[in-house]
């Protein structure tokens, strides 16, 4: 039986992890490779690197990070943030990432999903979407709207319809990031996650809002999520991955523990 | 020395790195003639079965793999597509011939209920059917990383090759073994400690003689 995946997200800017640095005395903690390695050892099931700078001239720095990570981390990891073109996808995959996630670029040009899936396989292409709750309308019957540019630009598109289209185009997984929940630490958007999980056939990853281990429990049970992204709750050392996993295991959620090896 | 076959199906980087992590030297093989020089063969790969077999055939790997693995009994470890190629055929996007070393057909995963998603992505626990040396030192019900939409349906007459299975709304063949031939549907190179342990076991077994 599949276990529920816990996926730390590292926001990377100019080769450094942005979250957490100010609260850390250990200077190494700003190094994405070192942080990824630590989470890997602790039992992260996967890691997401999110490129904050996300302009093409800065992209080389992230490529270098991915390249170094490939030598140290033997779990899957993905790269997102500012992936615009097929060529952007190709570069991060060649550097060693398993998956690449597309967000705004796919909204503007949905064919980038199909191109990626054809060339690299669906399992490499993650469709990530930022979603905001709005009044239900004819255009947005679910009351969940797609927004881009970090939540600044509403697109007048229904999130559920867009997710279904993304699946049809060949996305292998879906990351549902709630703009309303993001950064609140009040919990994931459980209702939205559940609608997505029940509507789609591909795995659904919840994102945005995790503050305490109970939030992961909610989104895995009520929200039907296959995986959940966490960030600040571990970056600030408030919780640890083994601690969160133990909490979930105690409540009957199937999770993977790091095996003791001989 | 262990040879990793590069036939244009994705990135071999993670497989190379995993062997580096267990201090095992590898060489990437693009010319099939070089297969004669290595002590064991790794065939990784993700992507479409048809494309993969076509690439193998067109670059001349199929005959030499038959020679080295079937005739000379050189240890072989197929990962993901590298396991599926062992079957006689695949029904992924049409019908394609495989290497045919194991009687079986590659089919799309068809779980018993919609709660099991396709692709089968994530960490799943194995049920070890045969205590093979590659499973040595692993914990009970070891967990490995899977990512695939198709699986190998091994024919009943060859069911003795099934070394491990897992459950994803249906039984999925997770590992096969026959003599010198090993195949795993999961990704040991992405399965943290358990994965590195399994690769180490394969190397120990392959280089034993």
CSV table of C-alpha atoms in Angstrom, one decimal:
chain,number,residue,atom,x,y,z
A,1,UNK,CA,0.0,0.0,0.0
A,2,UNK,CA,1.3,3.5,-0.9
A,3,UNK,CA,2.4,5.7,2.0
A,4,UNK,CA,1.4,9.3,2.2
A,5,UNK,CA,4.3,11.5,1.1
A,6,UNK,CA,5.7,14.4,3.0
A,7,UNK,CA,7.5,16.8,0.8
A,8,UNK,CA,9.6,19.7,2.2
A,9,UNK,CA,9.7,22.7,-0.1
A,10,UNK,CA,12.9,24.8,-0.3
A,11,UNK,CA,12.5,28.3,-1.7
A,12,UNK,CA,15.8,29.1,-3.4
A,13,UNK,CA,17.0,32.5,-4.4
A,14,UNK,CA,20.5,33.1,-5.8
A,15,UNK,CA,21.6,29.6,-4.6
A,16,UNK,CA,20.3,30.1,-1.0
A,17,UNK,CA,17.2,28.9,0.8
A,18,UNK,CA,15.3,32.0,1.7
A,19,UNK,CA,13.0,30.8,4.4
A,20,UNK,CA,14.5,30.2,7.8
A,21,UNK,CA,17.9,31.9,7.3
A,22,UNK,CA,17.1,34.8,9.7
A,23,UNK,CA,16.2,32.4,12.5
A,24,UNK,CA,19.2,30.2,12.2
A,25,UNK,CA,22.6,30.4,13.7
A,26,UNK,CA,24.0,27.7,11.6
A,27,UNK,CA,25.1,29.4,8.4
A,28,UNK,CA,25.1,26.1,6.5
A,29,UNK,CA,21.4,25.9,6.8
A,30,UNK,CA,20.9,28.5,4.0
A,31,UNK,CA,22.6,26.1,1.6
A,32,UNK,CA,19.9,24.2,-0.2
A,33,UNK,CA,22.0,21.2,-0.8
A,34,UNK,CA,22.8,20.9,2.9
A,35,UNK,CA,19.2,21.4,3.9
A,36,UNK,CA,18.0,18.9,1.4
A,37,UNK,CA,20.5,16.4,2.6
A,38,UNK,CA,19.3,16.9,6.2
A,39,UNK,CA,15.7,16.4,5.3
A,40,UNK,CA,16.6,13.4,3.2
A,41,UNK,CA,18.4,11.8,6.2
A,42,UNK,CA,15.4,12.5,8.4
A,43,UNK,CA,13.0,10.8,6.0
A,44,UNK,CA,11.5,13.3,3.6
A,45,UNK,CA,9.8,11.3,0.9
A,46,UNK,CA,10.6,13.8,-1.8
A,47,UNK,CA,11.9,17.4,-2.0
A,48,UNK,CA,10.7,20.4,-4.0
A,49,UNK,CA,13.1,23.2,-5.0
A,50,UNK,CA,11.2,26.3,-5.8
A,51,UNK,CA,13.2,29.0,-7.8
A,52,UNK,CA,12.2,32.4,-6.4
A,53,UNK,CA,14.4,34.4,-8.7
A,54,UNK,CA,13.1,32.5,-11.7
A,55,UNK,CA,14.7,34.6,-14.4
A,56,UNK,CA,16.6,32.9,-17.1
A,57,UNK,CA,20.0,34.5,-16.3
A,58,UNK,CA,19.6,33.4,-12.7
A,59,UNK,CA,18.5,29.9,-13.7
A,60,UNK,CA,22.1,28.6,-13.9
A,61,UNK,CA,22.5,29.0,-10.2
A,62,UNK,CA,19.5,26.7,-9.5
A,63,UNK,CA,20.8,24.2,-12.2
A,64,UNK,CA,24.0,24.1,-10.2
A,65,UNK,CA,22.1,23.3,-7.0
A,66,UNK,CA,20.1,20.5,-8.7
A,67,UNK,CA,23.3,19.2,-10.1
A,68,UNK,CA,24.9,19.0,-6.6
A,69,UNK,CA,21.8,17.5,-5.1
A,70,UNK,CA,21.9,14.7,-7.6
A,71,UNK,CA,25.1,13.4,-6.0
A,72,UNK,CA,23.8,13.4,-2.5
A,73,UNK,CA,20.1,12.7,-2.4
A,74,UNK,CA,18.6,9.4,-3.3
A,75,UNK,CA,14.9,10.2,-3.3
A,76,UNK,CA,12.9,12.0,-5.9
A,77,UNK,CA,13.1,15.7,-6.2
A,78,UNK,CA,11.4,18.3,-8.4
A,79,UNK,CA,12.1,21.8,-9.5
A,80,UNK,CA,9.5,24.6,-10.0
A,81,UNK,CA,9.3,28.3,-10.3
A,82,UNK,CA,9.6,30.2,-13.5
A,83,UNK,CA,9.6,27.1,-15.8
A,84,UNK,CA,8.3,28.7,-19.0
A,85,UNK,CA,9.4,26.7,-21.9
A,86,UNK,CA,10.1,23.1,-23.0
A,87,UNK,CA,13.8,24.1,-23.0
A,88,UNK,CA,13.5,25.1,-19.3
A,89,UNK,CA,12.0,21.7,-18.5
A,90,UNK,CA,14.7,19.9,-20.4
A,91,UNK,CA,17.5,21.7,-18.6
A,92,UNK,CA,16.3,20.9,-15.0
A,93,UNK,CA,15.6,17.3,-15.9
A,94,UNK,CA,19.0,16.9,-17.5
A,95,UNK,CA,20.6,18.3,-14.4
A,96,UNK,CA,19.1,15.4,-12.5
A,97,UNK,CA,15.6,16.4,-11.2
A,98,UNK,CA,13.0,13.7,-11.6
A,99,UNK,CA,10.2,16.1,-12.1
A,100,UNK,CA,9.6,19.6,-13.2
A,101,UNK,CA,6.6,21.6,-12.2
A,102,UNK,CA,4.9,24.2,-14.4
A,103,UNK,CA,2.4,26.8,-13.1
A,104,UNK,CA,1.8,30.2,-14.7
A,105,UNK,CA,3.5,29.2,-18.0
A,106,UNK,CA,1.1,26.3,-18.4
A,107,UNK,CA,-1.9,28.6,-17.9
A,108,UNK,CA,-0.6,30.8,-20.6
A,109,UNK,CA,0.4,28.0,-22.9
A,110,UNK,CA,-1.2,24.7,-21.9
A,111,UNK,CA,0.6,22.8,-24.7
A,112,UNK,CA,3.8,23.0,-22.6
A,113,UNK,CA,2.3,20.2,-20.5
A,114,UNK,CA,1.7,18.0,-23.5
A,115,UNK,CA,5.1,18.7,-24.9
A,116,UNK,CA,6.8,17.8,-21.7
A,117,UNK,CA,4.7,14.7,-21.2
A,118,UNK,CA,5.4,13.5,-24.7
A,119,UNK,CA,9.1,14.1,-24.5
A,120,UNK,CA,9.8,12.9,-20.9
A,121,UNK,CA,6.8,11.0,-19.8
A,122,UNK,CA,3.8,12.2,-17.7
A,123,UNK,CA,5.7,11.2,-14.5
A,124,UNK,CA,8.1,14.1,-15.1
A,125,UNK,CA,5.5,16.8,-15.5
A,126,UNK,CA,3.8,18.2,-12.4
A,127,UNK,CA,1.1,20.7,-12.9
A,128,UNK,CA,1.2,23.2,-10.0
A,129,UNK,CA,-1.7,25.7,-9.6
A,130,UNK,CA,-2.3,28.6,-7.3
A,131,UNK,CA,-6.0,28.8,-6.4
A,132,UNK,CA,-8.1,31.5,-4.8
A,133,UNK,CA,-11.6,31.1,-3.4
A,134,UNK,CA,-14.1,33.5,-5.1
A,135,UNK,CA,-17.8,33.8,-5.5
A,136,UNK,CA,-19.3,31.1,-7.6
A,137,UNK,CA,-20.2,32.3,-11.0
A,138,UNK,CA,-20.9,31.0,-14.5
A,139,UNK,CA,-17.3,31.2,-15.4
A,140,UNK,CA,-16.1,29.8,-12.1
A,141,UNK,CA,-18.8,27.3,-11.0
A,142,UNK,CA,-16.6,25.7,-8.3
A,143,UNK,CA,-15.8,29.0,-6.6
A,144,UNK,CA,-12.1,28.3,-7.0
A,145,UNK,CA,-10.3,30.5,-9.4
A,146,UNK,CA,-6.8,30.1,-11.0
A,147,UNK,CA,-4.5,32.9,-10.2
A,148,UNK,CA,-1.0,33.4,-11.6
A,149,UNK,CA,2.1,35.5,-10.9
A,150,UNK,CA,2.3,34.5,-7.3
A,151,UNK,CA,-1.4,35.1,-6.7
A,152,UNK,CA,-1.5,38.6,-8.1
A,153,UNK,CA,-3.3,37.9,-11.4
A,154,UNK,CA,-6.7,36.3,-11.5
A,155,UNK,CA,-7.3,34.4,-14.7
A,156,UNK,CA,-11.1,34.0,-14.7
A,157,UNK,CA,-10.6,30.2,-15.0
A,158,UNK,CA,-12.2,27.5,-12.9
A,159,UNK,CA,-9.5,25.6,-10.9
A,160,UNK,CA,-11.3,22.2,-11.2
A,161,UNK,CA,-11.8,22.6,-14.9
A,162,UNK,CA,-8.2,23.6,-15.4
A,163,UNK,CA,-7.0,20.6,-13.3
A,164,UNK,CA,-9.0,18.2,-15.5
A,165,UNK,CA,-7.6,19.8,-18.6
A,166,UNK,CA,-4.1,19.5,-17.2
A,167,UNK,CA,-4.6,15.8,-16.5
A,168,UNK,CA,-5.9,15.3,-20.1
A,169,UNK,CA,-2.9,17.1,-21.5
A,170,UNK,CA,-0.6,14.6,-19.7
A,171,UNK,CA,0.3,16.0,-16.3
A,172,UNK,CA,1.4,13.2,-14.0
A,173,UNK,CA,0.7,14.9,-10.7
A,174,UNK,CA,-1.1,17.9,-9.5
A,175,UNK,CA,0.0,20.4,-6.8
A,176,UNK,CA,-2.9,22.4,-5.4
A,177,UNK,CA,-1.6,25.5,-3.7
A,178,UNK,CA,-4.2,27.6,-1.9
A,179,UNK,CA,-3.4,31.3,-2.0
A,180,UNK,CA,-5.9,31.8,0.9
A,181,UNK,CA,-4.2,29.3,3.1
A,182,UNK,CA,-0.6,29.9,2.0
A,183,UNK,CA,1.5,31.4,4.8
A,184,UNK,CA,-1.4,31.4,7.4
A,185,UNK,CA,-0.2,28.2,9.1
A,186,UNK,CA,-4.0,27.6,9.7
A,187,UNK,CA,-4.1,24.4,7.7
A,188,UNK,CA,-4.5,23.3,4.1
A,189,UNK,CA,-7.5,24.1,2.0
A,190,UNK,CA,-9.0,20.7,2.8
A,191,UNK,CA,-12.2,21.1,0.8
A,192,UNK,CA,-10.5,22.1,-2.4
A,193,UNK,CA,-7.9,19.3,-2.0
A,194,UNK,CA,-10.7,16.8,-1.6
A,195,UNK,CA,-12.6,18.0,-4.6
A,196,UNK,CA,-9.4,17.7,-6.7
A,197,UNK,CA,-8.5,14.3,-5.4
A,198,UNK,CA,-12.0,12.9,-5.9
A,199,UNK,CA,-12.2,14.4,-9.4
A,200,UNK,CA,-8.8,13.5,-10.9
A,201,UNK,CA,-7.2,10.1,-11.4
A,202,UNK,CA,-3.6,11.4,-10.9
A,203,UNK,CA,-2.0,11.9,-7.5
A,204,UNK,CA,-2.9,15.2,-5.8
A,205,UNK,CA,-0.4,17.1,-3.6
A,206,UNK,CA,-1.7,19.6,-1.1
A,207,UNK,CA,0.2,22.8,-0.6
A,208,UNK,CA,-0.1,26.0,1.5
A,209,UNK,CA,-1.1,26.4,5.1
A,210,UNK,CA,0.6,23.7,7.1
A,211,UNK,CA,1.4,24.8,10.6
A,212,UNK,CA,1.0,21.8,12.9
A,213,UNK,CA,1.0,18.0,12.3
A,214,UNK,CA,-2.7,17.9,12.7
A,215,UNK,CA,-3.0,19.8,9.4
A,216,UNK,CA,-1.3,17.0,7.6
A,217,UNK,CA,-3.6,14.5,9.2
A,218,UNK,CA,-6.6,16.5,8.0
A,219,UNK,CA,-5.5,16.8,4.5
A,220,UNK,CA,-4.5,13.1,4.2
A,221,UNK,CA,-7.7,11.8,5.7
A,222,UNK,CA,-10.5,14.4,5.0
A,223,UNK,CA,-8.7,15.9,2.1
A,224,UNK,CA,-7.8,12.7,0.3
A,225,UNK,CA,-4.4,14.1,-0.6
A,226,UNK,CA,-1.7,11.7,-1.7
A,227,UNK,CA,1.1,14.0,-0.6
A,228,UNK,CA,1.6,17.2,1.3
A,229,UNK,CA,4.1,20.0,1.0
A,230,UNK,CA,5.5,21.5,4.1
A,231,UNK,CA,7.9,24.4,4.6
A,232,UNK,CA,8.0,26.8,7.5
A,233,UNK,CA,6.9,24.2,10.1
A,234,UNK,CA,10.2,22.4,9.7
A,235,UNK,CA,12.5,25.2,8.4
A,236,UNK,CA,12.1,27.0,11.8
A,237,UNK,CA,12.7,23.7,13.7
A,238,UNK,CA,9.2,24.0,15.2
A,239,UNK,CA,8.6,20.4,14.1
A,240,UNK,CA,10.8,17.7,12.6
A,241,UNK,CA,10.0,15.2,9.8
A,242,UNK,CA,10.4,12.2,12.1
A,243,UNK,CA,8.1,13.9,14.7
A,244,UNK,CA,5.4,14.6,12.1
A,245,UNK,CA,5.6,11.1,10.7
A,246,UNK,CA,5.3,9.6,14.2
A,247,UNK,CA,2.2,11.8,14.8
A,248,UNK,CA,0.6,10.5,11.6
A,249,UNK,CA,1.6,6.9,12.1
A,250,UNK,CA,0.1,6.9,15.6
A,251,UNK,CA,-3.2,8.0,14.0
A,252,UNK,CA,-3.1,5.2,11.5
A,253,UNK,CA,-1.9,7.2,8.4
A,254,UNK,CA,0.4,5.0,6.3
A,255,UNK,CA,3.8,6.7,6.2
A,256,UNK,CA,7.3,5.6,5.4
A,257,UNK,CA,9.8,5.5,8.3
A,258,UNK,CA,13.5,5.6,7.6
A,259,UNK,CA,14.7,2.0,8.0
A,260,UNK,CA,17.4,1.1,10.5
A,261,UNK,CA,20.0,-0.5,8.2
A,262,UNK,CA,22.6,-3.0,9.3
B,1,UNK,CA,33.2,-2.6,-13.5
B,2,UNK,CA,29.4,-2.3,-13.9
B,3,UNK,CA,27.9,-1.0,-17.2
B,4,UNK,CA,24.9,1.3,-17.3
B,5,UNK,CA,23.2,1.2,-20.7
B,6,UNK,CA,22.4,4.5,-22.2
B,7,UNK,CA,19.9,4.1,-25.0
B,8,UNK,CA,18.4,7.6,-24.9
B,9,UNK,CA,15.6,7.0,-22.4
B,10,UNK,CA,16.1,9.7,-19.9
B,11,UNK,CA,18.7,10.7,-17.4
B,12,UNK,CA,21.1,8.2,-16.0
B,13,UNK,CA,22.6,10.6,-13.6
B,14,UNK,CA,20.7,9.4,-10.5
B,15,UNK,CA,21.6,5.8,-11.2
B,16,UNK,CA,25.3,6.7,-11.6
B,17,UNK,CA,25.2,8.7,-8.4
B,18,UNK,CA,23.6,5.9,-6.4
B,19,UNK,CA,26.4,3.5,-7.4
B,20,UNK,CA,28.9,6.2,-6.6
B,21,UNK,CA,27.4,6.4,-3.1
B,22,UNK,CA,28.0,2.7,-2.5
B,23,UNK,CA,31.6,3.1,-3.9
B,24,UNK,CA,30.9,1.0,-7.0
B,25,UNK,CA,32.6,2.1,-10.2
B,26,UNK,CA,30.3,2.3,-13.2
B,27,UNK,CA,30.7,3.2,-16.9
B,28,UNK,CA,28.0,4.5,-19.2
B,29,UNK,CA,27.6,2.3,-22.2
B,30,UNK,CA,26.4,3.8,-25.5
B,31,UNK,CA,28.1,1.3,-27.8
B,32,UNK,CA,26.7,-2.2,-27.3
B,33,UNK,CA,30.1,-3.8,-28.0
B,34,UNK,CA,31.3,-2.4,-24.7
B,35,UNK,CA,28.9,-4.7,-22.9
B,36,UNK,CA,31.5,-7.5,-23.3
B,37,UNK,CA,33.9,-5.6,-21.1
B,38,UNK,CA,31.7,-5.1,-18.0
B,39,UNK,CA,31.0,-7.7,-15.3
B,40,UNK,CA,27.3,-6.7,-14.9
B,41,UNK,CA,24.7,-4.7,-16.8
B,42,UNK,CA,22.3,-2.2,-15.5
B,43,UNK,CA,19.4,-1.2,-17.7
B,44,UNK,CA,17.5,1.8,-16.3
B,45,UNK,CA,14.9,3.9,-18.0
B,46,UNK,CA,11.6,5.7,-17.8
B,47,UNK,CA,9.3,6.6,-20.6
B,48,UNK,CA,7.4,4.8,-23.2
B,49,UNK,CA,8.1,1.0,-23.8
B,50,UNK,CA,7.8,1.3,-27.6
B,51,UNK,CA,10.3,4.1,-27.8
B,52,UNK,CA,12.7,2.3,-25.5
B,53,UNK,CA,12.7,-1.0,-27.3
B,54,UNK,CA,13.1,0.8,-30.6
B,55,UNK,CA,16.1,2.7,-29.3
B,56,UNK,CA,17.6,-0.5,-28.0
B,57,UNK,CA,17.0,-2.3,-31.3
B,58,UNK,CA,18.3,0.5,-33.5
B,59,UNK,CA,21.4,1.0,-31.5
B,60,UNK,CA,22.2,-2.7,-31.7
B,61,UNK,CA,21.7,-3.5,-28.0
B,62,UNK,CA,19.1,-6.3,-28.4
B,63,UNK,CA,21.4,-9.0,-30.0
B,64,UNK,CA,24.3,-8.2,-27.7
B,65,UNK,CA,22.1,-8.3,-24.6
B,66,UNK,CA,20.8,-11.7,-25.7
B,67,UNK,CA,24.4,-12.8,-26.1
B,68,UNK,CA,25.8,-11.4,-22.9
B,69,UNK,CA,22.9,-12.0,-20.5
B,70,UNK,CA,21.1,-15.1,-21.9
B,71,UNK,CA,24.1,-17.0,-23.3
B,72,UNK,CA,27.0,-15.8,-21.2
B,73,UNK,CA,24.8,-15.4,-18.1
B,74,UNK,CA,26.2,-12.0,-17.2
B,75,UNK,CA,24.3,-10.4,-14.2
B,76,UNK,CA,21.6,-8.0,-15.4
B,77,UNK,CA,19.5,-5.6,-13.4
B,78,UNK,CA,16.6,-3.9,-15.2
B,79,UNK,CA,15.1,-0.9,-13.4
B,80,UNK,CA,11.5,0.2,-14.2
B,81,UNK,CA,11.4,-0.1,-18.1
B,82,UNK,CA,14.4,-2.3,-17.7
B,83,UNK,CA,12.2,-4.8,-16.0
B,84,UNK,CA,9.3,-4.4,-18.4
B,85,UNK,CA,11.6,-5.1,-21.4
B,86,UNK,CA,12.0,-8.6,-20.1
B,87,UNK,CA,8.4,-9.4,-21.1
B,88,UNK,CA,7.4,-10.8,-24.5
B,89,UNK,CA,5.3,-7.7,-25.3
B,90,UNK,CA,3.8,-4.5,-24.0
B,91,UNK,CA,0.4,-3.1,-24.7
B,92,UNK,CA,1.5,0.5,-24.0
B,93,UNK,CA,0.4,2.7,-26.9
B,94,UNK,CA,-0.1,-0.2,-29.3
B,95,UNK,CA,1.6,-3.5,-29.1
B,96,UNK,CA,5.4,-3.8,-29.0
B,97,UNK,CA,7.7,-6.7,-28.7
B,98,UNK,CA,10.0,-6.9,-25.7
B,99,UNK,CA,13.2,-9.0,-25.1
B,100,UNK,CA,10.9,-12.0,-24.3
B,101,UNK,CA,13.2,-13.4,-21.6
B,102,UNK,CA,10.2,-13.9,-19.3
B,103,UNK,CA,6.8,-15.0,-20.4
B,104,UNK,CA,4.4,-12.2,-19.8
B,105,UNK,CA,2.8,-9.0,-21.0
B,106,UNK,CA,3.1,-5.4,-19.9
B,107,UNK,CA,-0.3,-3.9,-19.2
B,108,UNK,CA,-1.8,-0.7,-17.9
B,109,UNK,CA,-2.4,-0.7,-14.1
B,110,UNK,CA,-6.1,-1.2,-13.6
B,111,UNK,CA,-6.8,-0.8,-9.9
B,112,UNK,CA,-10.0,-2.2,-8.2
B,113,UNK,CA,-11.1,1.3,-7.1
B,114,UNK,CA,-10.5,4.9,-8.0
B,115,UNK,CA,-8.8,5.6,-4.7
B,116,UNK,CA,-5.7,4.0,-6.2
B,117,UNK,CA,-4.3,6.5,-8.7
B,118,UNK,CA,-2.5,5.9,-12.0
B,119,UNK,CA,0.4,6.7,-12.4
B,120,UNK,CA,1.4,4.6,-9.3
B,121,UNK,CA,3.7,7.2,-7.8
B,122,UNK,CA,5.2,7.0,-4.4
B,123,UNK,CA,6.6,4.7,-1.7
B,124,UNK,CA,5.1,1.3,-1.5
B,125,UNK,CA,6.0,-1.7,0.7
B,126,UNK,CA,7.1,-4.9,-0.9
B,127,UNK,CA,5.9,-8.4,-0.1
B,128,UNK,CA,8.9,-10.5,-0.6
B,129,UNK,CA,7.8,-13.7,-2.4
B,130,UNK,CA,11.3,-15.3,-2.6
B,131,UNK,CA,14.1,-14.4,-0.2
B,132,UNK,CA,16.6,-13.5,-2.9
B,133,UNK,CA,20.1,-12.2,-2.0
B,134,UNK,CA,19.2,-8.8,-3.4
B,135,UNK,CA,16.8,-8.4,-0.4
B,136,UNK,CA,19.4,-9.1,2.2
B,137,UNK,CA,19.7,-6.8,5.2
B,138,UNK,CA,16.4,-5.0,4.3
B,139,UNK,CA,13.8,-4.4,7.0
B,140,UNK,CA,10.6,-6.4,6.9
B,141,UNK,CA,8.2,-5.1,4.2
B,142,UNK,CA,10.8,-2.8,2.8
B,143,UNK,CA,9.5,0.4,1.2
B,144,UNK,CA,10.6,1.5,-2.3
B,145,UNK,CA,9.8,4.4,-4.6
B,146,UNK,CA,7.6,3.6,-7.6
B,147,UNK,CA,6.6,5.7,-10.6
B,148,UNK,CA,4.9,3.9,-13.4
B,149,UNK,CA,1.5,3.4,-15.2
B,150,UNK,CA,2.2,-0.1,-16.6
B,151,UNK,CA,3.3,-3.3,-15.0
B,152,UNK,CA,4.5,-6.7,-16.0
B,153,UNK,CA,1.8,-9.3,-16.0
B,154,UNK,CA,3.9,-12.5,-15.6
B,155,UNK,CA,2.3,-15.6,-17.2
B,156,UNK,CA,1.3,-18.3,-14.8
B,157,UNK,CA,3.9,-20.7,-16.2
B,158,UNK,CA,6.6,-18.3,-15.3
B,159,UNK,CA,5.2,-17.2,-11.9
B,160,UNK,CA,8.3,-18.7,-10.2
B,161,UNK,CA,10.3,-15.7,-11.3
B,162,UNK,CA,8.2,-13.3,-9.2
B,163,UNK,CA,10.5,-12.3,-6.3
B,164,UNK,CA,8.4,-9.5,-4.8
B,165,UNK,CA,5.0,-7.9,-5.3
B,166,UNK,CA,3.2,-4.8,-4.0
B,167,UNK,CA,-0.4,-3.8,-3.8
B,168,UNK,CA,-1.9,-0.8,-5.6
B,169,UNK,CA,-5.5,-1.7,-6.0
B,170,UNK,CA,-4.2,-4.8,-7.7
B,171,UNK,CA,-1.2,-7.0,-7.3
B,172,UNK,CA,1.8,-5.5,-9.0
B,173,UNK,CA,5.0,-7.4,-9.8
B,174,UNK,CA,7.7,-5.4,-8.0
B,175,UNK,CA,10.7,-7.6,-8.7
B,176,UNK,CA,11.6,-10.7,-10.8
B,177,UNK,CA,14.6,-12.9,-10.8
B,178,UNK,CA,15.7,-15.8,-12.9
B,179,UNK,CA,19.3,-17.0,-12.5
B,180,UNK,CA,21.5,-14.0,-13.5
B,181,UNK,CA,18.5,-11.8,-14.5
B,182,UNK,CA,17.0,-9.4,-12.1
B,183,UNK,CA,14.4,-6.8,-12.7
B,184,UNK,CA,12.8,-4.2,-10.3
B,185,UNK,CA,9.7,-2.1,-11.1
B,186,UNK,CA,10.7,0.4,-8.4
B,187,UNK,CA,13.6,2.8,-8.4
B,188,UNK,CA,16.4,1.7,-6.0
B,189,UNK,CA,18.4,4.8,-7.0
B,190,UNK,CA,15.5,6.9,-5.5
B,191,UNK,CA,14.7,4.7,-2.5
B,192,UNK,CA,17.0,6.1,0.1
B,193,UNK,CA,18.7,3.6,2.3
B,194,UNK,CA,16.7,0.6,1.2
B,195,UNK,CA,17.5,1.4,-2.4
B,196,UNK,CA,21.2,1.7,-1.9
B,197,UNK,CA,21.2,-1.5,0.2
B,198,UNK,CA,19.5,-3.4,-2.7
B,199,UNK,CA,22.0,-2.0,-5.2
B,200,UNK,CA,24.8,-3.1,-2.9
B,201,UNK,CA,23.3,-6.6,-2.7
B,202,UNK,CA,23.1,-6.8,-6.4
B,203,UNK,CA,26.7,-5.7,-6.8
B,204,UNK,CA,27.9,-8.2,-4.2
B,205,UNK,CA,26.0,-11.0,-5.9
B,206,UNK,CA,27.1,-10.0,-9.4
B,207,UNK,CA,30.8,-9.6,-8.6
B,208,UNK,CA,30.9,-12.6,-6.4
B,209,UNK,CA,32.5,-15.0,-8.8
